[in-house]
């Protein structure tokens, strides 16, 4: 028993337990979506358009059709009809409004590399070769792919037009554009380029029609239920007839939150050839059709009193979207709630270009907005000759200035303190360029991040097996944060069982419904459901045990005293108490004891409090004055994310987000050649995600105090705040090192020399 | 614009040549059914026979006698034909390192090498690193230090990390970072990967 207790403690909430799927991942046994072996599986390769806008005049497929091993070449001319496409109004699911791309529906081309054909062959090599033989002729229209040349086209998104209370609508607190009359004021424009998620796993799918009205997909997605619904709707079949499997997802960072053309192309191809079809995108295609952080232009006007109190902020942004869907994100939210300024104006616009649709990318919107806001805060602090940390403290707010509500919890000051100490903020000099290390200039910078602490509803099944192990099932996914591990720890803690007795199964649409894995809300939502399911299971066991022969000792005890043992239940305070599973199951007439519950945010806390998680990133950079090379030397990322379920995986996530922020700040930017409307950055040699040598030894720290209003666990979410505020922290450190303010990311050497 | 739709391109011409020359030289000892197939213009099947090359590979200690197309990369052979999906495809251009395997003990991007070039070589993939149920020390260290998140780059990181230590390039954090920079981790678990490699190096076990 004592040994059992010890093990149980090692898996308790907060403990740095090793990942439950670690062994599968380090041995190569974890199966990702393209790795399932199905009988008669064939391979599909997409052919993309070579123009950005126009229509297909002629498409030559004969050579491809005659190539060895080819089973089908599908274009708009011979594609099986997707019933859902015929409807005039087939609105996109969130995160966009509009009409998702109808693959092979007609001859229209709306972005460069849009799939215009899919070739199916018996081997990958043959499909790839045959795809190279497909040639198209076009009637080309003039395209627009440059946001900055089209800022004037920016418009209010449909959502905001319809609903003036939408967070995307124009916002005003106090006087409009009051910064113009401020004592000390600044006005500056900030630009971030399109950034690509570029998860290491290529987007891939195996589509298998098991019957004419029954579809199974092994799909790389963050939303198994969302994907199930989307394909059921497309094909006019019941949701239960679509099965989506995503047991392992090789990173996604947001691009698995929307369904993309290649998924539909594979499903169409499988329909056409009557065999399971595997389609894996190339890295080049990962740039052109599976979403990205949109190119965004921003302008900030800011004013403050000489003693460092903000008087006004105006924050405007224009982000790019496609011509067929309106993608929106909350770029300006942080500006409304982070600081005390009495006068705040925000205006959010999007502009439609002849490009594919963007999608949420880690820290969506907020990471973009924070680059402008947190850079401007640093600029204003410099103008006032104030320490940037002191300037933020002077404008710190204990209530939400957006709506007057108190925060559910806010421990940002604690984050400031932890981070400032660890980075050695006291070594920072107010005068830029005044610290050197050898010939390198040294600079310090900080940036604040925040993201809503969201909790949704989820169902959960909990099963007690005869062996005394517990299996939990949920249609959530694990794209890398360690969802399964956190859930096992929550269940272990709730049930008082050692973690090795608990299995958490996910990534399957036949499991109870869970929301998509996005918005830093999985532990908030699914974790709460695990806790509720375990409590419900224990209550059911208590009732069943009380009804067994000699069950009086159980009926006299409380449900939380129930101890799950191998083969029987016992009681924590009465080890002799025994209720055999065979007796429980006999009364229940089941093979196993199981409960399925739905866990929802309850009570009125949402109305009473504003709920956010917070981060601050402190960095030290070295800048080579002759070459303009920037090296990030030290990073300390601190977060108020509520209860930390696993220090090890949460810390990893925090550091990983900061690595993403290094990319955002210094290396990442997708470049379109506007003459052709086509990306010239199309692989990882042109588009630079951070490598080992770009990342110093990252550090992290958590406040780790529960937020009792988000859920009973007290969690607030980590994934987004891990990156939000990191890019401006680096930009601010570069300014501190060099005196050069770079307002257009990435900060490449050419901008510093 | 498509000025020459009817002209076979280079690859097409090469294929035709291969078919013809193979047929000519092989005619004398080609079995009857193949000739009949050719006569019946089932030429793609004939082409398939002649375009495959016999290769012997030693993969994770198992000898494989294979017949493969010369254009098949080692990566695609492992993943698509041999079911060894632990080796990952992240870019197919040698830029990400997810496909790293050991060939005669050296780390190689398996997407950048054709399988037919490995005749007689000893290949180790992630599936061959552990000894039965006993994980390799590097695998243990990756679990302990949480040197991954999504796990997709992990097999490549581990194969590269083992080679990095063997090569004597794990002398310091900075040296590890330099010599591991061919293996991208988009989740950003770099600090933990470096810690794992340092532990294995410091432990002095044979890797």
Coordinates of N, CA and C in Angstrom, one line a residue, chain A residues 96-214:
Chain A
X96 N -13.4 30.7 -39.9 CA -13.6 31.7 -41.0 C -15.1 31.8 -41.3
X97 N -15.4 33.0 -42.0 CA -16.7 33.1 -42.6 C -16.5 33.0 -44.1
X98 N -17.5 32.6 -44.9 CA -17.3 32.6 -46.3 C -17.6 31.2 -46.8
X99 N -16.9 30.8 -47.8 CA -17.1 29.6 -48.5 C -15.8 28.8 -48.7
X100 N -15.6 27.7 -48.0 CA -14.3 27.0 -48.1 C -14.1 26.6 -49.6
X101 N -12.8 26.4 -49.9 CA -12.5 26.1 -51.3 C -13.2 24.8 -51.7
X102 N -13.9 24.8 -52.8 CA -14.6 23.6 -53.3 C -13.7 22.9 -54.3
X103 N -13.0 21.9 -53.8 CA -11.9 21.3 -54.6 C -12.5 20.6 -55.9
X104 N -11.9 20.9 -57.0 CA -12.3 20.3 -58.3 C -13.8 20.6 -58.6
X105 N -14.3 21.7 -58.1 CA -15.7 21.9 -58.3 C -15.9 22.7 -59.7
X106 N -15.0 23.6 -60.0 CA -15.2 24.3 -61.3 C -13.8 24.7 -61.7
X107 N -13.7 25.5 -62.8 CA -12.4 25.7 -63.4 C -11.7 27.0 -62.8
X108 N -12.3 27.6 -61.8 CA -11.8 28.8 -61.2 C -10.5 28.6 -60.4
X109 N -9.6 29.5 -60.6 CA -8.3 29.5 -59.8 C -8.3 30.7 -58.9
X110 N -8.2 30.5 -57.6 CA -8.2 31.6 -56.7 C -6.9 31.8 -55.9
X111 N -6.0 30.9 -56.0 CA -4.6 31.2 -55.4 C -3.6 30.3 -56.1
X112 N -2.4 30.7 -56.1 CA -1.3 30.0 -56.8 C -1.1 28.7 -56.0
X113 N -0.9 27.6 -56.8 CA -0.8 26.2 -56.3 C -2.1 25.6 -55.7
X114 N -3.2 26.2 -56.1 CA -4.5 25.6 -55.8 C -4.5 24.3 -56.4
X115 N -5.0 23.2 -55.7 CA -5.1 21.9 -56.4 C -6.0 22.0 -57.6
X116 N -5.5 21.6 -58.8 CA -6.3 21.5 -60.0 C -6.5 20.0 -60.4
X117 N -5.7 19.2 -59.9 CA -5.8 17.7 -60.3 C -5.2 16.9 -59.1
X118 N -5.6 15.7 -59.0 CA -5.0 14.7 -58.2 C -4.8 13.4 -58.9
X119 N -3.5 12.9 -58.8 CA -3.2 11.7 -59.6 C -3.1 10.6 -58.6
X120 N -3.7 9.4 -58.9 CA -3.7 8.3 -58.0 C -3.0 7.2 -58.7
X121 N -2.0 6.5 -58.1 CA -1.3 5.4 -58.7 C -1.0 4.4 -57.6
X122 N -0.4 3.3 -58.1 CA -0.2 2.2 -57.1 C 1.0 2.4 -56.2
X123 N 2.0 3.2 -56.7 CA 3.1 3.6 -55.8 C 3.2 5.1 -55.7
X124 N 3.9 5.5 -54.7 CA 4.2 6.9 -54.5 C 5.0 7.5 -55.7
X125 N 6.0 6.7 -56.1 CA 6.9 7.2 -57.2 C 6.1 7.4 -58.5
X126 N 5.3 6.4 -58.7 CA 4.5 6.5 -60.0 C 3.5 7.6 -60.0
X127 N 2.9 7.8 -58.8 CA 1.9 9.0 -58.7 C 2.6 10.3 -58.9
X128 N 3.8 10.4 -58.3 CA 4.6 11.6 -58.4 C 5.0 11.9 -59.8
X129 N 5.5 10.9 -60.5 CA 5.9 11.0 -61.8 C 4.7 11.4 -62.7
X130 N 3.7 10.7 -62.6 CA 2.5 11.0 -63.4 C 2.0 12.4 -63.2
X131 N 2.0 12.8 -61.9 CA 1.5 14.2 -61.6 C 2.4 15.2 -62.4
X132 N 3.6 14.9 -62.6 CA 4.5 15.9 -63.3 C 4.1 16.0 -64.8
X133 N 3.3 15.1 -65.3 CA 2.9 15.1 -66.7 C 1.6 15.9 -66.9
X134 N 0.9 16.2 -65.9 CA -0.4 17.0 -66.0 C 0.0 18.5 -66.3
X135 N -0.6 19.0 -67.4 CA -0.3 20.4 -67.8 C -1.6 21.1 -68.0
X136 N -1.6 22.4 -67.6 CA -2.9 23.1 -67.7 C -2.6 24.4 -68.5
X137 N -3.6 24.9 -69.2 CA -3.5 26.2 -69.8 C -4.6 27.1 -69.2
X138 N -4.3 28.3 -69.0 CA -5.2 29.2 -68.2 C -5.7 30.4 -69.0
X139 N -6.8 31.0 -68.6 CA -7.1 32.4 -68.9 C -6.8 33.1 -67.6
X140 N -5.8 33.9 -67.7 CA -5.2 34.5 -66.4 C -5.9 35.9 -66.2
X141 N -6.2 36.1 -64.9 CA -6.7 37.5 -64.5 C -5.6 38.1 -63.7
X142 N -5.7 39.4 -63.6 CA -4.7 40.2 -62.8 C -4.9 39.9 -61.3
X143 N -3.9 39.5 -60.6 CA -4.0 39.2 -59.2 C -3.4 40.2 -58.3
X144 N -3.8 40.2 -57.1 CA -3.3 41.1 -56.0 C -2.8 40.2 -54.9
X145 N -1.5 40.2 -54.6 CA -1.0 39.4 -53.5 C -0.2 40.2 -52.4
X146 N -0.2 41.6 -52.6 CA 0.6 42.4 -51.7 C -0.3 43.2 -50.8
X147 N -0.2 42.9 -49.5 CA -1.1 43.5 -48.6 C -0.9 45.0 -48.5
X148 N 0.4 45.4 -48.4 CA 0.7 46.8 -48.2 C 0.2 47.7 -49.4
X149 N 0.1 47.1 -50.6 CA -0.4 47.8 -51.7 C -1.9 47.8 -51.7
X150 N -2.5 47.1 -50.8 CA -4.0 47.0 -50.8 C -4.6 47.3 -49.4
X151 N -3.8 48.1 -48.6 CA -4.4 48.4 -47.3 C -5.7 49.2 -47.4
X152 N -5.8 50.0 -48.5 CA -7.0 50.8 -48.6 C -8.3 49.9 -48.9
X153 N -8.0 48.6 -49.2 CA -9.2 47.7 -49.5 C -9.7 47.1 -48.2
X154 N -9.0 47.4 -47.1 CA -9.4 46.8 -45.8 C -10.8 47.0 -45.5
X155 N -11.5 46.0 -45.0 CA -12.9 46.1 -44.7 C -13.2 45.5 -43.3
X156 N -14.4 45.9 -42.8 CA -14.8 45.3 -41.5 C -15.3 43.9 -41.8
X157 N -14.9 42.9 -41.0 CA -15.4 41.5 -41.3 C -16.9 41.4 -41.1
X158 N -17.5 40.5 -41.8 CA -18.9 40.3 -41.9 C -19.5 40.1 -40.4
X159 N -18.8 39.4 -39.6 CA -19.2 39.2 -38.2 C -19.4 40.5 -37.5
X160 N -18.5 41.4 -37.7 CA -18.5 42.7 -37.0 C -19.6 43.6 -37.6
X161 N -19.8 43.5 -38.9 CA -20.9 44.2 -39.6 C -22.3 43.8 -39.0
X162 N -22.4 42.5 -38.8 CA -23.7 41.9 -38.4 C -23.9 42.3 -36.9
X163 N -22.8 42.2 -36.1 CA -23.0 42.4 -34.7 C -22.0 43.5 -34.2
X164 N -22.5 44.6 -33.9 CA -21.6 45.7 -33.4 C -21.0 45.4 -32.1
X165 N -21.5 44.4 -31.4 CA -20.9 44.0 -30.1 C -19.8 43.0 -30.3
X166 N -19.6 42.5 -31.5 CA -18.6 41.5 -31.8 C -17.2 42.1 -31.4
X167 N -16.3 41.2 -30.8 CA -15.0 41.7 -30.5 C -14.2 42.2 -31.7
X168 N -14.7 41.9 -32.9 CA -14.0 42.4 -34.1 C -14.5 43.8 -34.5
X169 N -15.6 44.2 -33.9 CA -16.1 45.6 -34.2 C -15.2 46.7 -33.7
X170 N -15.4 47.9 -34.2 CA -14.6 49.0 -33.8 C -14.9 49.2 -32.3
X171 N -13.9 49.6 -31.6 CA -14.0 49.7 -30.1 C -13.5 51.1 -29.7
X172 N -14.3 51.6 -28.7 CA -13.9 52.9 -28.2 C -14.2 53.0 -26.7
X173 N -13.2 53.4 -26.0 CA -13.3 53.7 -24.5 C -12.8 55.1 -24.4
X174 N -13.6 56.0 -23.7 CA -13.2 57.4 -23.6 C -13.3 58.1 -24.9
X175 N -12.4 58.9 -25.2 CA -12.4 59.7 -26.4 C -11.7 59.0 -27.6
X176 N -12.2 59.2 -28.8 CA -11.6 58.5 -29.9 C -10.2 59.2 -30.3
X177 N -9.2 58.4 -30.6 CA -7.9 58.9 -31.0 C -7.4 60.0 -30.1
X178 N -7.6 59.9 -28.8 CA -7.2 60.9 -27.9 C -5.7 61.1 -27.8
X179 N -5.0 60.1 -28.3 CA -3.5 60.2 -28.2 C -2.9 61.4 -28.9
X180 N -3.7 61.9 -29.9 CA -3.2 63.0 -30.7 C -3.0 64.3 -29.9
X181 N -3.8 64.4 -28.7 CA -3.7 65.5 -27.9 C -2.8 65.3 -26.7
X182 N -2.1 64.2 -26.6 CA -1.3 63.8 -25.4 C -0.1 64.6 -25.2
X183 N 0.4 64.6 -24.0 CA 1.6 65.3 -23.6 C 2.8 64.8 -24.3
X184 N 3.1 63.5 -24.1 CA 4.1 62.8 -24.8 C 3.4 61.8 -25.7
X185 N 3.7 61.8 -27.0 CA 2.9 60.9 -27.9 C 3.8 60.3 -28.9
X186 N 3.4 59.1 -29.4 CA 4.1 58.5 -30.5 C 3.1 57.9 -31.5
X187 N 3.5 57.7 -32.7 CA 2.7 57.1 -33.7 C 3.6 56.3 -34.6
X188 N 3.3 55.0 -34.7 CA 4.2 54.1 -35.4 C 3.5 53.0 -36.1
X189 N 4.1 52.5 -37.2 CA 3.5 51.4 -38.0 C 4.4 50.2 -37.8
X190 N 3.7 49.0 -37.7 CA 4.4 47.8 -37.5 C 3.9 46.7 -38.5
X191 N 4.8 45.9 -39.0 CA 4.4 44.9 -40.0 C 5.0 43.6 -39.6
X192 N 4.1 42.6 -39.7 CA 4.6 41.2 -39.6 C 4.3 40.5 -40.9
X193 N 5.2 39.7 -41.5 CA 5.0 39.0 -42.7 C 4.1 37.8 -42.4
X194 N 3.7 37.1 -43.5 CA 3.0 35.8 -43.3 C 4.0 34.9 -42.7
X195 N 3.6 34.1 -41.7 CA 4.4 33.1 -41.1 C 3.7 31.7 -41.3
X196 N 4.5 30.7 -41.6 CA 4.0 29.4 -41.8 C 4.1 28.5 -40.6
X197 N 3.1 27.7 -40.3 CA 3.2 26.9 -39.1 C 4.4 25.9 -39.2
X198 N 4.5 25.3 -40.4 CA 5.5 24.3 -40.7 C 5.8 23.3 -39.5
X199 N 4.7 22.6 -39.1 CA 5.0 21.5 -38.2 C 5.9 20.5 -38.9
X200 N 6.6 19.7 -38.1 CA 7.5 18.7 -38.8 C 6.8 17.7 -39.6
X201 N 5.6 17.2 -39.1 CA 4.9 16.3 -39.9 C 4.2 17.0 -41.0
X202 N 4.4 16.5 -42.2 CA 3.6 17.0 -43.3 C 2.2 16.7 -43.2
X203 N 1.3 17.7 -43.6 CA -0.1 17.4 -43.6 C -0.4 16.1 -44.4
X204 N -1.1 15.2 -43.8 CA -1.4 14.0 -44.5 C -2.7 13.3 -44.1
X205 N -3.2 12.5 -45.0 CA -4.5 11.9 -44.8 C -4.5 10.5 -45.5
X206 N -5.2 9.5 -44.9 CA -5.6 8.3 -45.6 C -7.1 8.3 -45.6
X207 N -7.7 8.3 -46.8 CA -9.1 8.3 -46.9 C -9.6 7.0 -47.3
X208 N -10.6 6.4 -46.7 CA -11.1 5.1 -47.0 C -12.6 5.1 -46.9
X209 N -13.2 4.8 -48.0 CA -14.7 4.6 -48.0 C -14.9 3.2 -47.7
X210 N -15.4 2.9 -46.5 CA -15.6 1.5 -46.1 C -16.9 1.0 -46.7
X211 N -17.8 1.9 -47.1 CA -19.0 1.6 -47.8 C -19.4 2.9 -48.5
X212 N -20.3 2.8 -49.5 CA -20.6 4.1 -50.2 C -21.0 5.2 -49.3
X213 N -21.5 4.9 -48.2 CA -21.9 6.1 -47.3 C -21.2 6.0 -45.9
X214 N -20.0 5.4 -45.9 CA -19.2 5.3 -44.7 C -17.8 5.5 -44.9

